[in-house]
Coordinates of C-alpha atoms in Angstrom, one line a residue:
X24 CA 118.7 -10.4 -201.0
X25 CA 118.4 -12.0 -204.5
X26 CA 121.5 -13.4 -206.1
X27 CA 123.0 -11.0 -208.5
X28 CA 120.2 -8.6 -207.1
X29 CA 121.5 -4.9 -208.0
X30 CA 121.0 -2.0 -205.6
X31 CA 119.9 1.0 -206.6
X32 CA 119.1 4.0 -204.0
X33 CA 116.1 5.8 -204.2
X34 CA 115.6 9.6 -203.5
X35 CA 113.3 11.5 -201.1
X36 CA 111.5 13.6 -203.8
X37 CA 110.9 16.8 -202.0
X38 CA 114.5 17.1 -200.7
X39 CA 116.4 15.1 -202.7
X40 CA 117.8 12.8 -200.1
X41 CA 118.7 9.5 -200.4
X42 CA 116.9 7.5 -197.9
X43 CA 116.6 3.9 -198.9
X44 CA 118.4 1.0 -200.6
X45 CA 115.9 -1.3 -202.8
X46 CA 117.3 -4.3 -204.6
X47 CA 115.8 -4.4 -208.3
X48 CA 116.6 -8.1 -209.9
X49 CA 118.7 -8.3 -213.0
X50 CA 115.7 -10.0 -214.7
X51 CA 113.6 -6.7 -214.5
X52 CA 116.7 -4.6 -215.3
X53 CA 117.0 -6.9 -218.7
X54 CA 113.4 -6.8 -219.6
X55 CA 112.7 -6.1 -223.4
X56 CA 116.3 -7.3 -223.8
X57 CA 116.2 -9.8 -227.1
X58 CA 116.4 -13.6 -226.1
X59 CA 119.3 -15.5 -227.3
X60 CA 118.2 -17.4 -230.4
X61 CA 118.6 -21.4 -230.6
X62 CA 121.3 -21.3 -232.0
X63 CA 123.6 -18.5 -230.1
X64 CA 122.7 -20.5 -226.8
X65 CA 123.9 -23.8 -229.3
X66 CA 127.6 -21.5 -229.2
X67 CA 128.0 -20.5 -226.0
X68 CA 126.5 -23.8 -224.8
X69 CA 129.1 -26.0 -226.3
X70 CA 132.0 -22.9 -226.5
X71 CA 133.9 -24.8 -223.9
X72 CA 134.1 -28.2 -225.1
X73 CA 134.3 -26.8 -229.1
X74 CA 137.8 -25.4 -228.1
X75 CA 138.5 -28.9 -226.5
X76 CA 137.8 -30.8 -229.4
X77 CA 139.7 -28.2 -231.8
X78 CA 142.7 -28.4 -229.6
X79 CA 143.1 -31.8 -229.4
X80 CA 146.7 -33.4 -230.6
X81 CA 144.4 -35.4 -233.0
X82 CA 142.6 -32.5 -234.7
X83 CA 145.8 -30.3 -234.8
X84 CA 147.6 -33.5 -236.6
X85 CA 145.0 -33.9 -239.2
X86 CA 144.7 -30.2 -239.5
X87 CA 148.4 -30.0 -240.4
X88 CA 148.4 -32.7 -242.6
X89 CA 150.7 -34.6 -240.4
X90 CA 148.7 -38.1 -240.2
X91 CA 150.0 -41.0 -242.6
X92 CA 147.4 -41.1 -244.9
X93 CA 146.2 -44.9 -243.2
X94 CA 145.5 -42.6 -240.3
X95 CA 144.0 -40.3 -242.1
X96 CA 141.8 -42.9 -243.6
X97 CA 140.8 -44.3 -240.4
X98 CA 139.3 -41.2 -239.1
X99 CA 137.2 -41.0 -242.1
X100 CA 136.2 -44.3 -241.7
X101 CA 134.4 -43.7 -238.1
X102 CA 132.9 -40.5 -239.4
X103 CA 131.6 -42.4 -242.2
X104 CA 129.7 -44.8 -239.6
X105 CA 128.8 -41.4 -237.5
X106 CA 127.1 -40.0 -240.7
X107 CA 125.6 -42.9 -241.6
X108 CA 123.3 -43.5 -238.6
X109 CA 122.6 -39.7 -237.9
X110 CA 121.4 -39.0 -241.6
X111 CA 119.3 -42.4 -242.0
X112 CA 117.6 -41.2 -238.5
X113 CA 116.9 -37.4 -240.3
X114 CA 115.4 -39.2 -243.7
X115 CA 113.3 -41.5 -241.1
X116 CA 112.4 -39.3 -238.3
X117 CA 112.4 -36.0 -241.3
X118 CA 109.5 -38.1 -242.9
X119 CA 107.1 -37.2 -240.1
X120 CA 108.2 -34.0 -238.7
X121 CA 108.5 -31.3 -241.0
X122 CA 110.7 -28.9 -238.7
X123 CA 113.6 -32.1 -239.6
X124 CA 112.7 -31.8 -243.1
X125 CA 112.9 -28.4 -243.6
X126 CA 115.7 -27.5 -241.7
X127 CA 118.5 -30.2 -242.7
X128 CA 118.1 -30.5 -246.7
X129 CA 119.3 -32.8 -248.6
X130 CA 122.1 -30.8 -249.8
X131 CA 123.5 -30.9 -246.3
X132 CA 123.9 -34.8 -245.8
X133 CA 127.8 -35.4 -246.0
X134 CA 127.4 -39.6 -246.3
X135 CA 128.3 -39.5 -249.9
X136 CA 130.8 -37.3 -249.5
X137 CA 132.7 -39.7 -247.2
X138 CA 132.1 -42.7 -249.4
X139 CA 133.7 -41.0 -252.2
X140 CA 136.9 -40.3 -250.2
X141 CA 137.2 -43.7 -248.9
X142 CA 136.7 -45.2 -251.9
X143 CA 139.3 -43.0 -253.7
X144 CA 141.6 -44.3 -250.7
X145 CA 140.8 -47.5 -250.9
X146 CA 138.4 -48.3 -248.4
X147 CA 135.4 -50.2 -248.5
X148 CA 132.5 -48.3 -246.5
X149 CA 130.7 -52.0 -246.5
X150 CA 133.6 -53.2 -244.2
X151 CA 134.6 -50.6 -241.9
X152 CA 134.4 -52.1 -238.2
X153 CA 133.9 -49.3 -235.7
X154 CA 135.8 -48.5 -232.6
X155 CA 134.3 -49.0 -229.4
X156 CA 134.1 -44.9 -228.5
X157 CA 132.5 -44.8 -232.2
X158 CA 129.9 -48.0 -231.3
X159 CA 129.2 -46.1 -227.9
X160 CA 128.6 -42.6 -229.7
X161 CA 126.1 -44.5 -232.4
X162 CA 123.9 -46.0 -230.0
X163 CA 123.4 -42.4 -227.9
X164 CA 122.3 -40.7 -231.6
X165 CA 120.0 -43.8 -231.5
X166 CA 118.4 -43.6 -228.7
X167 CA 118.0 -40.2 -228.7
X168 CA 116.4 -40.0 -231.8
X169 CA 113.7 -42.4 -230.7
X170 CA 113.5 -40.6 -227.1
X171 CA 113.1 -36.9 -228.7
X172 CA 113.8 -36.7 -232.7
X173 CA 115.0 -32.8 -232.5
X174 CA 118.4 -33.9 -230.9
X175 CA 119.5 -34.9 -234.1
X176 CA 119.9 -31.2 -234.8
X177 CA 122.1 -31.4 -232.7
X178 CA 124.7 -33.9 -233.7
X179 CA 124.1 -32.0 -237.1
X180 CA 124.8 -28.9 -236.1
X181 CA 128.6 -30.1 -235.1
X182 CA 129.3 -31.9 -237.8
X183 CA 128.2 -29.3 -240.4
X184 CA 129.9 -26.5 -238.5
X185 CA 132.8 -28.6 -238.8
X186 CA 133.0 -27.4 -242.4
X187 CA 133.8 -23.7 -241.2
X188 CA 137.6 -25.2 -240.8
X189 CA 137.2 -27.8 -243.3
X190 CA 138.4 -25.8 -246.6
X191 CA 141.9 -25.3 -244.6
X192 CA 142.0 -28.5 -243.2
X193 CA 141.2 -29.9 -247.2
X194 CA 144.2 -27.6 -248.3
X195 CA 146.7 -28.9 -246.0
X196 CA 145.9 -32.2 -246.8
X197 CA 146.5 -31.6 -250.8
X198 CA 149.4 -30.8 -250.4
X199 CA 150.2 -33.4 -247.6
X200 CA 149.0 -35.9 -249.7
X201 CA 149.4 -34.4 -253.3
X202 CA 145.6 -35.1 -253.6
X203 CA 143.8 -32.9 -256.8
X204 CA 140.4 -32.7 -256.3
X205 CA 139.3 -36.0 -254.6
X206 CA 140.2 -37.4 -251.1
X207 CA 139.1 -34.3 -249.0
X208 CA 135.5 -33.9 -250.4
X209 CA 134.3 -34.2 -247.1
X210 CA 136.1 -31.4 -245.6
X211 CA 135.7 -28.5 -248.4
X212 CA 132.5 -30.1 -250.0
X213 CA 130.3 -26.9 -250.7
X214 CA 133.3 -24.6 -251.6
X215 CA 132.0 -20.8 -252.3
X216 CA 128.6 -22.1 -251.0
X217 CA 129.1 -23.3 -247.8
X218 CA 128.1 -20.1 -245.9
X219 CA 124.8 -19.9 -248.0
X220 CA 124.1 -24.0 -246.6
X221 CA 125.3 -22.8 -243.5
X222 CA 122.8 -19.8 -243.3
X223 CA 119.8 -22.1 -244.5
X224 CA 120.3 -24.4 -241.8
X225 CA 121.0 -22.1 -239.1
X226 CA 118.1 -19.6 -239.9
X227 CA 115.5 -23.1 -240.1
X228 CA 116.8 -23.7 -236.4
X229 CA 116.1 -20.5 -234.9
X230 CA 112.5 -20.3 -236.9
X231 CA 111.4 -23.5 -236.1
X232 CA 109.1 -23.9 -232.3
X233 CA 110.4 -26.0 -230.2
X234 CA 109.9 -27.3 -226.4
X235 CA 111.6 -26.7 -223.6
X236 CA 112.7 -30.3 -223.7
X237 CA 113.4 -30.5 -227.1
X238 CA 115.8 -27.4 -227.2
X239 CA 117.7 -28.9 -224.3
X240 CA 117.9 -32.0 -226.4
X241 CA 119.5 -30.3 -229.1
X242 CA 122.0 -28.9 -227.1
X243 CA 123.0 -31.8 -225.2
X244 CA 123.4 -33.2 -228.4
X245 CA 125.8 -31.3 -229.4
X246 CA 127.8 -31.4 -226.1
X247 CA 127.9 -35.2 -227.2
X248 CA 129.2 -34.8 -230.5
X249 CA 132.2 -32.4 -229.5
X250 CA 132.9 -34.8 -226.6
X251 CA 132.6 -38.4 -229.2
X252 CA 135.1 -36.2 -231.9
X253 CA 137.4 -36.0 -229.2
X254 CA 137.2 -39.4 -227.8
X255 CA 137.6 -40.8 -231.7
X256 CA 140.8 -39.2 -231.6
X257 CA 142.4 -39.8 -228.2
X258 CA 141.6 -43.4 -229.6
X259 CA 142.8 -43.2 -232.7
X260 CA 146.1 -41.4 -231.4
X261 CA 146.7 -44.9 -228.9
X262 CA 146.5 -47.0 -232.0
X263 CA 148.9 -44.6 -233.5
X264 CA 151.3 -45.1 -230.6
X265 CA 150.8 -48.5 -229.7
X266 CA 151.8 -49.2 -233.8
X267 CA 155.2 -46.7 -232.8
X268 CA 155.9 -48.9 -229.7

């Protein structure tokens, strides 16, 4: 019998007794169902390692506004060098495949955003060294945008879905940090109009033909980026500790 196979008795027609078991595969059960689109198989893909990343002790510091603000400053720093790489691989790889180029605009690209926190803290972008977990993480969006551009769709999809929490996080830290407006551009950047770059970007995925190989790309992708988040902060928490001890 076929895994999952369901069985469904048949009926003698002329007296209406049940004489045989046949096994009828879910797949012809489901057919006509709708296909999940790119980007619901994207959700329930990464589900699992989302919730690990949003869990960690890391995340629910910085979501609390409980990181000192050289901490805080830190973290921002290794995004910057994430964001840096991934959006100068979507201008270069965007320039010769329009599916890039349509999908992620320009308005989506959070680099700047970064460099005007860090600068507002302090930091020089120019000089920021990064950890090894964040070296590690930079040479797999590398190579995996030379191997099959699409993946980058992937490492964006993360990080721009990151902004679903970011207005809360940016709140917390305001008043953790007495900030006005500057210092947490990167995490509430769009404001009212996040959902409206949100939709633009998901609806470009889920139009947009892709390969077998190239959708499995994407979602490996962004596997790896939930995974690097929470290695940048196990790593960032040991400094933290090793400072206390």
């Amino acid at each position: 019998m076929e895994a999952g196979a369901i069985l469904i008795p048949q009926f003698d027609n002329f007296k209406g007794r049940c004489f045989k078991i046949s096994c009828i595969s879910p797949d012809l059960t489901m057919r006509g169902t709708r296909e999940m689109t790119l980007s619901e198989r994207l959700k329930s893909s990464t589900k699992p390692l989302h919730d690990s990343a949003e869990g960690h002790n890391f995340q629910r510091l910085l979501a609390n506004g409980l990181l000192s603000l050289a901490d805080y400053g830190a973290y921002l720093e290794q995004l910057f060098l994430v964001h840096t790489v991934l959006e100068k691989n979507i201008k270069h790889f965007g320039a010769n495949d329009k599916r890039l180029a349509s999908i992620v605009g320009q308005e989506q690209l959070q680099e700047s955003f970064l460099k005007e926190d860090l600068e507002f803290l302090g930091s020089n972008p120019s000089s920021i060294e990064p950890l090894p977990v964040t070296a590690k993480f930079i040479r797999k969006i590398e190579v995996s945008a030379k191997d099959n551009p699409s993946s980058l769709l992937g490492f964006h999809y993360v990080l721009l879905g990151s902004k679903h929490g970011g207005k809360f996080i940016a709140r917390n830290l305001k008043q953790k940090y007495s900030f006005n407006d500057a210092g947490t551009r990167y995490f509430d950047p769009y404001g009212e109009l996040f959902m409206q770059h949100w939709r633009s970007f998901i609806s470009g995925l889920n139009e947009a033909e892709f390969s077998e190989t190239e959708d499995k790309s994407i979602i490996e992708a962004a596997k790896e980026t939930f995974v690097a988040v929470s290695e940048v902060g196990s790593a960032l928490e040991s400094r933290m500790l090793e400072r206390a001890n």
